[in-house]
Coordinates of C-alpha atoms and ligand atoms in Angstrom, one line a residue:
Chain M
X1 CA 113.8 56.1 249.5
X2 CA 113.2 58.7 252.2
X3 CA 111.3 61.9 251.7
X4 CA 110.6 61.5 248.5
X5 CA 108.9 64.6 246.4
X6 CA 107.3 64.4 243.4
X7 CA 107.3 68.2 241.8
X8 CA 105.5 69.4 238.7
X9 CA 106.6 72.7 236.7
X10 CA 104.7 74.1 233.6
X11 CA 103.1 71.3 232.4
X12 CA 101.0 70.8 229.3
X13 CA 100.1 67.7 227.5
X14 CA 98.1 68.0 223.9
X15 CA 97.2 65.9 221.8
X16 CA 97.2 66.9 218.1
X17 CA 95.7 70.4 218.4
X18 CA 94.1 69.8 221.2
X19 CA 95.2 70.8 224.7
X20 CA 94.4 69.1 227.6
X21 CA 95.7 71.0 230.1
X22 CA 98.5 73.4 230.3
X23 CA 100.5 75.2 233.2
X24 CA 100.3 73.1 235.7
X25 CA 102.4 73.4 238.7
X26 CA 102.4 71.9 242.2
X27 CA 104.4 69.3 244.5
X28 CA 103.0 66.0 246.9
X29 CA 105.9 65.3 249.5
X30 CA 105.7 62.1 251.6
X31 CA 103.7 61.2 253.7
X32 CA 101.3 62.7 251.1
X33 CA 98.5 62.6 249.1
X34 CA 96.9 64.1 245.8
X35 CA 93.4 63.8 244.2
X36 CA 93.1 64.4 240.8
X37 CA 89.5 65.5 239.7
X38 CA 87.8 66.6 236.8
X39 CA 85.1 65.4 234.3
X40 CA 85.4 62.5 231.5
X41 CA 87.8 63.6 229.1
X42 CA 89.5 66.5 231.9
X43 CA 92.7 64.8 230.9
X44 CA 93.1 62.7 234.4
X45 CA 94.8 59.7 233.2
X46 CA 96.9 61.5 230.8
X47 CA 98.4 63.3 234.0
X48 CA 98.8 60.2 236.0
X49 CA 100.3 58.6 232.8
X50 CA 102.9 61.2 232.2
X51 CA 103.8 61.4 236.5
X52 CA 104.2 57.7 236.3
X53 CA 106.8 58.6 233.0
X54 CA 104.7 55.9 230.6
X55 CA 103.6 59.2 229.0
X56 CA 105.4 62.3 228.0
X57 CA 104.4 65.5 228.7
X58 CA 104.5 68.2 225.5
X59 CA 105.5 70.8 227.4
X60 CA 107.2 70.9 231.3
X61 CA 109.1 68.6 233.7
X62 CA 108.3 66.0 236.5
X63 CA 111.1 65.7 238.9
X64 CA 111.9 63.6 241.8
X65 CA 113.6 63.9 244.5
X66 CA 114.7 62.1 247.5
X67 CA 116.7 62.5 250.4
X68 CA 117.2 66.5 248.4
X69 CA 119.0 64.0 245.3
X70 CA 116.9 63.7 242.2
X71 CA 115.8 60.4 241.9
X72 CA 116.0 58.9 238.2
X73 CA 113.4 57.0 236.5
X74 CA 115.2 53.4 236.8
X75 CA 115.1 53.5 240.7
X76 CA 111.7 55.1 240.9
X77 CA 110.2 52.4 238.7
X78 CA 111.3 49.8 241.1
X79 CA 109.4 51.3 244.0
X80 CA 106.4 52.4 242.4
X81 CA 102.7 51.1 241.8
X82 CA 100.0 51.6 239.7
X83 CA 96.3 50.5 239.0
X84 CA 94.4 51.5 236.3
X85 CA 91.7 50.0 234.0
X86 CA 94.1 50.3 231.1
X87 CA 96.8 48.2 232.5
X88 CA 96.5 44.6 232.5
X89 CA 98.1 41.6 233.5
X90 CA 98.7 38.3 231.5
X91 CA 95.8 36.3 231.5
X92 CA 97.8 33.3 230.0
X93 CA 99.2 33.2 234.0
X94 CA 98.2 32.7 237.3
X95 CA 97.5 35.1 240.0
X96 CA 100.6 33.6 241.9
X97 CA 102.6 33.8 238.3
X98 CA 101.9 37.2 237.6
X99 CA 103.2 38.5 240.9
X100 CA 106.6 36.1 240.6
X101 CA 107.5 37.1 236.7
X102 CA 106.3 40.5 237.0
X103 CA 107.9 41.0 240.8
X104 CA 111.1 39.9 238.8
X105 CA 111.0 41.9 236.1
X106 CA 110.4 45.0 238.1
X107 CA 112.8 44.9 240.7
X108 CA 115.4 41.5 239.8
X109 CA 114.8 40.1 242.4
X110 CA 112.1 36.7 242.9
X111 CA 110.0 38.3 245.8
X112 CA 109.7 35.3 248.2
X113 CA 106.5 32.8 248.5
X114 CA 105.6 34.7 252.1
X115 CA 105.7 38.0 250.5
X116 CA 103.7 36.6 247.4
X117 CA 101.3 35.1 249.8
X118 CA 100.8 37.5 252.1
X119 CA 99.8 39.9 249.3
X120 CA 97.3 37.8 247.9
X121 CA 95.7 37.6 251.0
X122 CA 95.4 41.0 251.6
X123 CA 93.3 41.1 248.6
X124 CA 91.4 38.0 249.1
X125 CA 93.0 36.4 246.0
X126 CA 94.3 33.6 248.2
X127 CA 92.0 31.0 247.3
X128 CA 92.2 31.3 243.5
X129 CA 96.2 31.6 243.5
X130 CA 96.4 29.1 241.2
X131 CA 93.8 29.7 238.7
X132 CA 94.2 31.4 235.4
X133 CA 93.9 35.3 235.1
X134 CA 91.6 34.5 232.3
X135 CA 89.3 32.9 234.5
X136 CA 89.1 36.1 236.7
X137 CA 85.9 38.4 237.3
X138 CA 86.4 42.1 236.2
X139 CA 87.1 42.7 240.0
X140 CA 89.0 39.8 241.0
X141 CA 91.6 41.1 238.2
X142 CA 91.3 44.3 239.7
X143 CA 91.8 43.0 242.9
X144 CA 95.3 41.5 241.8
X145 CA 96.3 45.0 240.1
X146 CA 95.8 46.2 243.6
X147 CA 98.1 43.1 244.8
X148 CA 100.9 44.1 242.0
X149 CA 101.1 47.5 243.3
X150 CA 101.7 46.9 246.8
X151 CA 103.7 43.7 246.2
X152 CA 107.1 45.4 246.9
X153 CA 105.8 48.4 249.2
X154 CA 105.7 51.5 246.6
X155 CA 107.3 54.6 247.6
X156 CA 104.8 55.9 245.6
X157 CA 101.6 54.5 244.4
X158 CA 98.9 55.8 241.3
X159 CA 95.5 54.5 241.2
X160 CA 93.3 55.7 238.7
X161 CA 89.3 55.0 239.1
X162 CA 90.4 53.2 241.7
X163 CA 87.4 51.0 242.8
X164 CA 86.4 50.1 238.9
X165 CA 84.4 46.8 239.5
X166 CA 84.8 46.3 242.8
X167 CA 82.4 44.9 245.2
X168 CA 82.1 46.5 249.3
X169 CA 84.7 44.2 250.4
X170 CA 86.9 45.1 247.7
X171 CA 86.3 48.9 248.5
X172 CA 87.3 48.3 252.2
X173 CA 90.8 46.8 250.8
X174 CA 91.1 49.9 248.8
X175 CA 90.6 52.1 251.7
X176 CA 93.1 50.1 253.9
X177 CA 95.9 50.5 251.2
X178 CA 94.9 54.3 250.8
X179 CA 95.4 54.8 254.0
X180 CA 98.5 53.1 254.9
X181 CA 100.4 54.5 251.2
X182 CA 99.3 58.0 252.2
X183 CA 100.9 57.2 256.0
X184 CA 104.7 56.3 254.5
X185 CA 104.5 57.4 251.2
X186 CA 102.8 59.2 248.5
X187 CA 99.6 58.3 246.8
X188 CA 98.5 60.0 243.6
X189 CA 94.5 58.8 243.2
X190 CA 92.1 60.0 240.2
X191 CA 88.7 60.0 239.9
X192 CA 85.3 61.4 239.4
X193 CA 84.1 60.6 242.3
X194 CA 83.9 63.1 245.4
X195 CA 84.2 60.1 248.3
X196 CA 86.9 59.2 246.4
X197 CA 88.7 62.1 246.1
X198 CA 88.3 63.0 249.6
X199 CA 90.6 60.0 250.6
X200 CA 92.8 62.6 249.6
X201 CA 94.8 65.5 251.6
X202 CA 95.2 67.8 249.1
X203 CA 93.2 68.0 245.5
X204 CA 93.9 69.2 241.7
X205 CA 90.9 70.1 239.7
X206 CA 91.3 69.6 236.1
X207 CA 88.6 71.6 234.2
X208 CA 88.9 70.8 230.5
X209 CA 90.7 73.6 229.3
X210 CA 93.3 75.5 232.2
X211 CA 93.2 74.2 235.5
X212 CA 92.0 75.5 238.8
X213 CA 94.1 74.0 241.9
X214 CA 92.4 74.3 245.2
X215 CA 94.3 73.0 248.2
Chain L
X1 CA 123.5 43.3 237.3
X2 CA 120.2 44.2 238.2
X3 CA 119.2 44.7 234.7
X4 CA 120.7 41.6 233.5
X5 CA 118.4 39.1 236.1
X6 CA 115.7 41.7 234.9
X7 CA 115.9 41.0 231.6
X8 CA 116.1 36.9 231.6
X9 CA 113.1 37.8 234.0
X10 CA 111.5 39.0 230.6
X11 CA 112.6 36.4 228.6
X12 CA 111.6 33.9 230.4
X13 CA 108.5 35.3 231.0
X14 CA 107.8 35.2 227.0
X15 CA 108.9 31.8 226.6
X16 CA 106.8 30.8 229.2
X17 CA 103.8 32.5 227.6
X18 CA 104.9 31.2 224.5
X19 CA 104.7 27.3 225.7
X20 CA 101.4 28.2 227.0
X21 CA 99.6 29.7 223.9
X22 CA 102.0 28.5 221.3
X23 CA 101.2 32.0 219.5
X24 CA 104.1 32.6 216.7
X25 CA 105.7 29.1 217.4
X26 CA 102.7 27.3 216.1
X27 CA 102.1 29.9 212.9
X28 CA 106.4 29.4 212.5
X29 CA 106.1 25.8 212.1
X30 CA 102.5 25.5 210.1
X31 CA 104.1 28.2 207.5
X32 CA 107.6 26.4 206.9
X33 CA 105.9 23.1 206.6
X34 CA 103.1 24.2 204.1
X35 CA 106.1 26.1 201.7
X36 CA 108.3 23.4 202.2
X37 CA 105.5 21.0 200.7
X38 CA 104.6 23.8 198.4
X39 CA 108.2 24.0 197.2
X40 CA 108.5 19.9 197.0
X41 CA 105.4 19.7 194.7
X42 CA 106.3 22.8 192.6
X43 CA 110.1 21.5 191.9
X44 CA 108.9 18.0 192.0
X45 CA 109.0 17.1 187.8
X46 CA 112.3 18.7 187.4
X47 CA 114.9 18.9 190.6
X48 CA 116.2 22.1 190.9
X49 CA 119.8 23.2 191.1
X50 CA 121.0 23.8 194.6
X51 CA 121.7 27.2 194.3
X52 CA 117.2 27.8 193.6
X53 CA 117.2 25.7 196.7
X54 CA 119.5 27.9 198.5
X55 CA 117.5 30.5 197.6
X56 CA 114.3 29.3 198.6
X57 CA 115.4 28.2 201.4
X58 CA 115.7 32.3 202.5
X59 CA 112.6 33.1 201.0
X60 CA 110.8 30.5 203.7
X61 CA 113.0 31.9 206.4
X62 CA 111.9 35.1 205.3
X63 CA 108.0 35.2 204.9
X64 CA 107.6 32.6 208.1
X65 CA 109.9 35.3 210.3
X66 CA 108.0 37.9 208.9
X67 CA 104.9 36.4 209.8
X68 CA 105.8 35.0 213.7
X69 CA 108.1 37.3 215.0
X70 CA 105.9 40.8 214.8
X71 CA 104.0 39.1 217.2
X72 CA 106.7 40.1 220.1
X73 CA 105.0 43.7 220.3
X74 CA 101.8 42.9 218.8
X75 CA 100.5 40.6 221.3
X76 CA 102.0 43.0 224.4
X77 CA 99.7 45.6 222.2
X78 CA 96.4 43.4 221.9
X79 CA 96.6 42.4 225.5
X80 CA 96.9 45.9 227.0
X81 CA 100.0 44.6 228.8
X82 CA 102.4 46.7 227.0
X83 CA 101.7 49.6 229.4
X84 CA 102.0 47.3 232.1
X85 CA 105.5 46.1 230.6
X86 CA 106.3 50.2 230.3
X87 CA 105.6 50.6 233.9
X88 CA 107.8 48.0 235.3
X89 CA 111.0 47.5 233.0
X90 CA 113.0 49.9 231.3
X91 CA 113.5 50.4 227.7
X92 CA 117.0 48.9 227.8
X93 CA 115.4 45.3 229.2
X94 CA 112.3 45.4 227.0
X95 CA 114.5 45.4 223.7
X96 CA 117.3 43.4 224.9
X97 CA 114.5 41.0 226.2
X98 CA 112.4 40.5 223.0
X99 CA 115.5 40.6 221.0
X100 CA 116.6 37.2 222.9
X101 CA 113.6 36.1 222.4
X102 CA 113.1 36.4 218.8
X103 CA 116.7 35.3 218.4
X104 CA 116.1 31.8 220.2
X105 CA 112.9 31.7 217.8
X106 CA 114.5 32.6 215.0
X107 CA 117.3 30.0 215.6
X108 CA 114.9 27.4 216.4
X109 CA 113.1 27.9 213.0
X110 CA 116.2 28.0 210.9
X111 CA 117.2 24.5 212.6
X112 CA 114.0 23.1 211.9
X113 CA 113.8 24.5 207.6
X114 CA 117.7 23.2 207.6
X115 CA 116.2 19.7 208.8
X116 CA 113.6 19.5 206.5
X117 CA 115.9 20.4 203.7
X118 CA 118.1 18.1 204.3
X119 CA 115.3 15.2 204.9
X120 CA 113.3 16.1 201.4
X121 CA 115.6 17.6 198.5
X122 CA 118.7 15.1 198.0
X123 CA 120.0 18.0 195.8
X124 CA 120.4 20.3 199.0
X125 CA 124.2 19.2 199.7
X126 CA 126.0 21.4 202.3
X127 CA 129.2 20.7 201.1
X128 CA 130.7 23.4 203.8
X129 CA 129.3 22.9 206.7
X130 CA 131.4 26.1 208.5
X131 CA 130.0 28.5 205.6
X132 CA 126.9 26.9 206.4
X133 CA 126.6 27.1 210.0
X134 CA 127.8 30.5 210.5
X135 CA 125.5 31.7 207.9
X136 CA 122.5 30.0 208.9
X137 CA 123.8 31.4 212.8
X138 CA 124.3 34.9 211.7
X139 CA 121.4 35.3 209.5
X140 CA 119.3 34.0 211.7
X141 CA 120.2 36.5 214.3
X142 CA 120.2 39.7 211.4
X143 CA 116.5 38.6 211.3
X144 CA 115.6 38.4 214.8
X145 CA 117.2 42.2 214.9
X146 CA 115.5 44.0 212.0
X147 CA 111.8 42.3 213.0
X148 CA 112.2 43.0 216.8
X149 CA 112.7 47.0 216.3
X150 CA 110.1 46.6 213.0
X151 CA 107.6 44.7 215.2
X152 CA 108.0 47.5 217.9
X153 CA 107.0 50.1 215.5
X154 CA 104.4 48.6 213.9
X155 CA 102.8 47.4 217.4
X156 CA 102.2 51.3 217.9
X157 CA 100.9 51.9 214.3
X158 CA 96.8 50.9 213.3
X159 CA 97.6 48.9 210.3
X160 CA 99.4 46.3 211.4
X161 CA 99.2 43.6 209.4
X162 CA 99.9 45.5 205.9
X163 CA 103.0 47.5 207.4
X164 CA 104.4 44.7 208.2
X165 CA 106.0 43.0 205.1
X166 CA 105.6 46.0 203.2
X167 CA 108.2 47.9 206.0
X168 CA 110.8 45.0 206.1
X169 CA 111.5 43.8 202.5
X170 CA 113.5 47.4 202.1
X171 CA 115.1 47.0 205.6
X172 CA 116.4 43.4 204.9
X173 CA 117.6 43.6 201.2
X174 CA 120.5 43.7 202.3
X175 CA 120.3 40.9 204.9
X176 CA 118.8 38.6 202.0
X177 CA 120.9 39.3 199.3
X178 CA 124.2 38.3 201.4
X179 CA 122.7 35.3 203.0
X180 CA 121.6 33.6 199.6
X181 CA 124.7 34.2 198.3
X182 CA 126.8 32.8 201.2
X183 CA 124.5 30.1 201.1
X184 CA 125.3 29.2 197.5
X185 CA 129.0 29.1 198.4
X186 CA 128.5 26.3 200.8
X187 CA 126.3 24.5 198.4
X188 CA 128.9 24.9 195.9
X189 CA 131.9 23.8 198.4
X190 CA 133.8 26.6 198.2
X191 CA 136.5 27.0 201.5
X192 CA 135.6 29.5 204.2
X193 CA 138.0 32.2 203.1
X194 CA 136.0 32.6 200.1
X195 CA 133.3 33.5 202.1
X196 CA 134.7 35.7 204.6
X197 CA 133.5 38.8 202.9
X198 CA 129.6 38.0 202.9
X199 CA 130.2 36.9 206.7
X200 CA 131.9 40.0 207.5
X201 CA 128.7 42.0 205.8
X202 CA 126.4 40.0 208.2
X203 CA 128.3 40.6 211.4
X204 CA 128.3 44.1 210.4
X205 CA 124.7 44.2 209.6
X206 CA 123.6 42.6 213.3
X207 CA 125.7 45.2 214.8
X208 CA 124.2 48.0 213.1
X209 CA 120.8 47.1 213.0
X210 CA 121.4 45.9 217.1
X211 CA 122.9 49.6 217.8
X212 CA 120.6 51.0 215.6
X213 CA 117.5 49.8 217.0
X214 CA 118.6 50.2 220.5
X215 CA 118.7 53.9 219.7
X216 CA 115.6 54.2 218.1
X217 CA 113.7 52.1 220.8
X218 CA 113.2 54.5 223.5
X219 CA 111.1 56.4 220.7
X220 CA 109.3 54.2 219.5
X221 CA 108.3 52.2 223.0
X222 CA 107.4 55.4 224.6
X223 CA 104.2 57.4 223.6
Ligands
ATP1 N1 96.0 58.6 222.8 C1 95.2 59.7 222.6 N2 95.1 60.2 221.4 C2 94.3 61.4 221.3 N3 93.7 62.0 222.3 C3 93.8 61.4 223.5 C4 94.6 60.3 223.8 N4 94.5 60.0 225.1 C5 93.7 60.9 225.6 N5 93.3 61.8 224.7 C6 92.4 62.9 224.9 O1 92.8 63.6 226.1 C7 91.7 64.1 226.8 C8 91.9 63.5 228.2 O2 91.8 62.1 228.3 P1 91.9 61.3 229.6 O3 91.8 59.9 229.3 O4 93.1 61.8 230.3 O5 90.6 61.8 230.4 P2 90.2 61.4 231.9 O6 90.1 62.6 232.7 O7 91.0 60.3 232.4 O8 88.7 60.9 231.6 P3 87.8 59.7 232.3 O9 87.2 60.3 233.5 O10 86.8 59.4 231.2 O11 88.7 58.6 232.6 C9 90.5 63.6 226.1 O12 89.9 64.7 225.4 C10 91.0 62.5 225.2 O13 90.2 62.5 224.0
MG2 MG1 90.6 58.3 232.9

């Protein structure tokens, strides 16, 4: 999936009555990278939600495309990751289990026990690859959303609040995967946070109501 | 091909969850045993004819399948993985993968009622074991169908646990009425052509309610 571009045209997501935002336009190509700012309730994780298509917009399109082809959802969702606090893994599983089933389910295909592995350790999961997700820390299971994500190499990865509960160490892995998405692919990343969000090459501010897009 | 491995991916991730927390199979098999004892002492002073059997037999099947199988979605729901499920398989292996599911569960809980039947009431002769079979095999799967797209829309809704009986008596009327009376022909012995039309009503209804559901699923799945 080479070149891929994610474009957004006249979107608008409300809920109810209430809009969230509206008219929003702009594209991330790879090797690329997007901030998403705004305050508590600016509608962030509604627009990573609906980019990701687990959402739907009420008004507008996301396309992609790759290689100048439009890329449909099935074969997107096979090469893309996503960490957020509202999506969890199955605690009734291991670390190692969630990464086989859920590797499966994604893509088909059982990733292999050196691929498995060597994500785990890029997290510093290794250790506790056996144990129940049940028995995780807040940031060990964020820790092994991070590992999910970057199991098969996304094209194109979200992360929303991306260092919720996570200690230094943990921030340094997020860093390292930042860095290395926004080298091949693209990487969409949300947050209130202005350290954050300067990860970023380019930045959308959400302000309630309307939107104000500065490069 | 892909979305074939993809979808036994699914399933067996459920029934591997399932072994582990024993969720609906342990309500299942706690709710058929303590109706069939209920039924036992009720009917015990006077045997009943088989066709009230026959009958009660479905009524087990149905308030036991009513009250394990919503748990497909629900559970996805209360873990917050359902997102996660969203993100990583598409609509078309979700439903076909909970459907499995439901209909090995379903099967499995039919088997066991049909065992205890037979063990306790002496009056509950199969005397057509084909009638039987297919209608036990076909109802069970009519079931598993009408609660996985049910259980999918209730998951989304707030009041779960009302909406749920109260959304699938109307939905498998049909389903129940045909069953019970199949059922009484093979009580009653009556050759399989007899009961070709009822059988015929339940493929039909597994179709629709499979093609119907299928449909509707991208609807309800996504917000
Ligand atoms: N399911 C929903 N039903 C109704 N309103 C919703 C729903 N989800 C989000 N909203 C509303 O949409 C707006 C944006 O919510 P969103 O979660 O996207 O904000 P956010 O920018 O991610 O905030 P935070 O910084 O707190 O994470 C809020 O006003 C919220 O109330
Ligand atoms: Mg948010």
């Amino acid at each position: 999936m080479n070149d891929l571009i994610l474009s957004v045209h006249g979107l608008a997501r409300s809920f109810n009555r209430r809009l969230v935002f509206k008219d929003l336009d702009f594209s991330v190509a790879a090797p690329g990278s997007l901030a998403i700012t705004g305050k508590n309730g600016a509608g962030k994780s509604t627009l990573v939600k609906i980019l990701a298509g687990i959402a739907s917009p009420t008004k507008g399109r996301v396309t992609y495309t790759a290689d100048g082809k439009a890329v449909d959802a099935d074969a997107l969702r096979e090469r893309m990751g996503f960490v957020a606090p509202y999506l969890n893994l199955y605690e009734e599983f291991t670390a190692w289990e969630n990464l086989a089933i859920l590797g499966r389910i994604r893509t088909g295909t059982v990733p292999s026990a050196e691929q498995i592995g060597d994500t785990l350790r890029r997290v510093d999961l290794w250790q506790r690859r056996d144990d129940l997700v049940a028995g995780f820390s807040s940031g060990m299971k964020q820790r092994l959303k991070y590992a999910m994500a970057i199991l098969d190499a996304p094209a194109i990865l979200f992360l929303d609040e991306p260092t919720a509960n996570l200690d230094a160490d943990g921030i340094a892995i997020v860093e390292t995967v930042v860095r290395d998405q926004q080298r091949h692919g693209i990487l969409i990343l949300a947050t209130n946070d202005e350290s954050e969000a300067s990860w970023c090459r380019e930045r959308i501010h959400l302000a309630g109501r309307g939107t104000d897009a500065r490069p | 091909m892909n979305a074939l491995t993809q979808t036994a991916a699914l399933v067996a991730k459920d029934v591997r969850s399932e072994l582990r927390t024993r969720y609906a199979l342990n309500a299942l098999l706690m709710f058929v045993i303590t109706s069939v004892a209920t039924i036992l002492f009720a009917l015990r002073e006077d045997p009943a004819s088989p066709e009230v059997l026959g009958g009660m037999f479905w009524v087990v099947v149905f308030f036991s399948a009513m009250s394990g199988l919503s748990r497909i979605f629900v559970s996805e729901e209360e873990k917050g993985t359902a997102l996660t499920l969203q993100l990583i398989a598409r609509p078309t292996v979700v439903y076909f993968g909970k459907l499995l599911f439901n209909c090995g569960l379903t099967l499995i809980l039919t088997t066991a009622i049909t065992v205890l039947y037979v063990l306790i009431f002496p009056q509950f002769t199969v005397q057509s074991v084909p009638i039987f079979a297919a209608t036990v095999v076909l109802g069970s799967l009519g079931f598993a169908s009408a609660a996985t797209i049910i259980a999918a829309i209730i998951a989304k809704a707030n009041t779960r646990g009302t909406l749920y009986p109260v959304l699938s008596f109307p939905i498998l009327i049909p389903l129940l009425m045909t069953v019970m009376k199949s059922t009484a022909r093979a009580l009653a012995g009556e050759p399989l052509v007899s009961a070709l039309g009822e059988l015929q009503v339940l493929v039909s209804y597994v179709l629709i309610m499979t093609g119907g559901s299928f449909l509707l699923f991208d609807y309800v799945w996504k917000d």
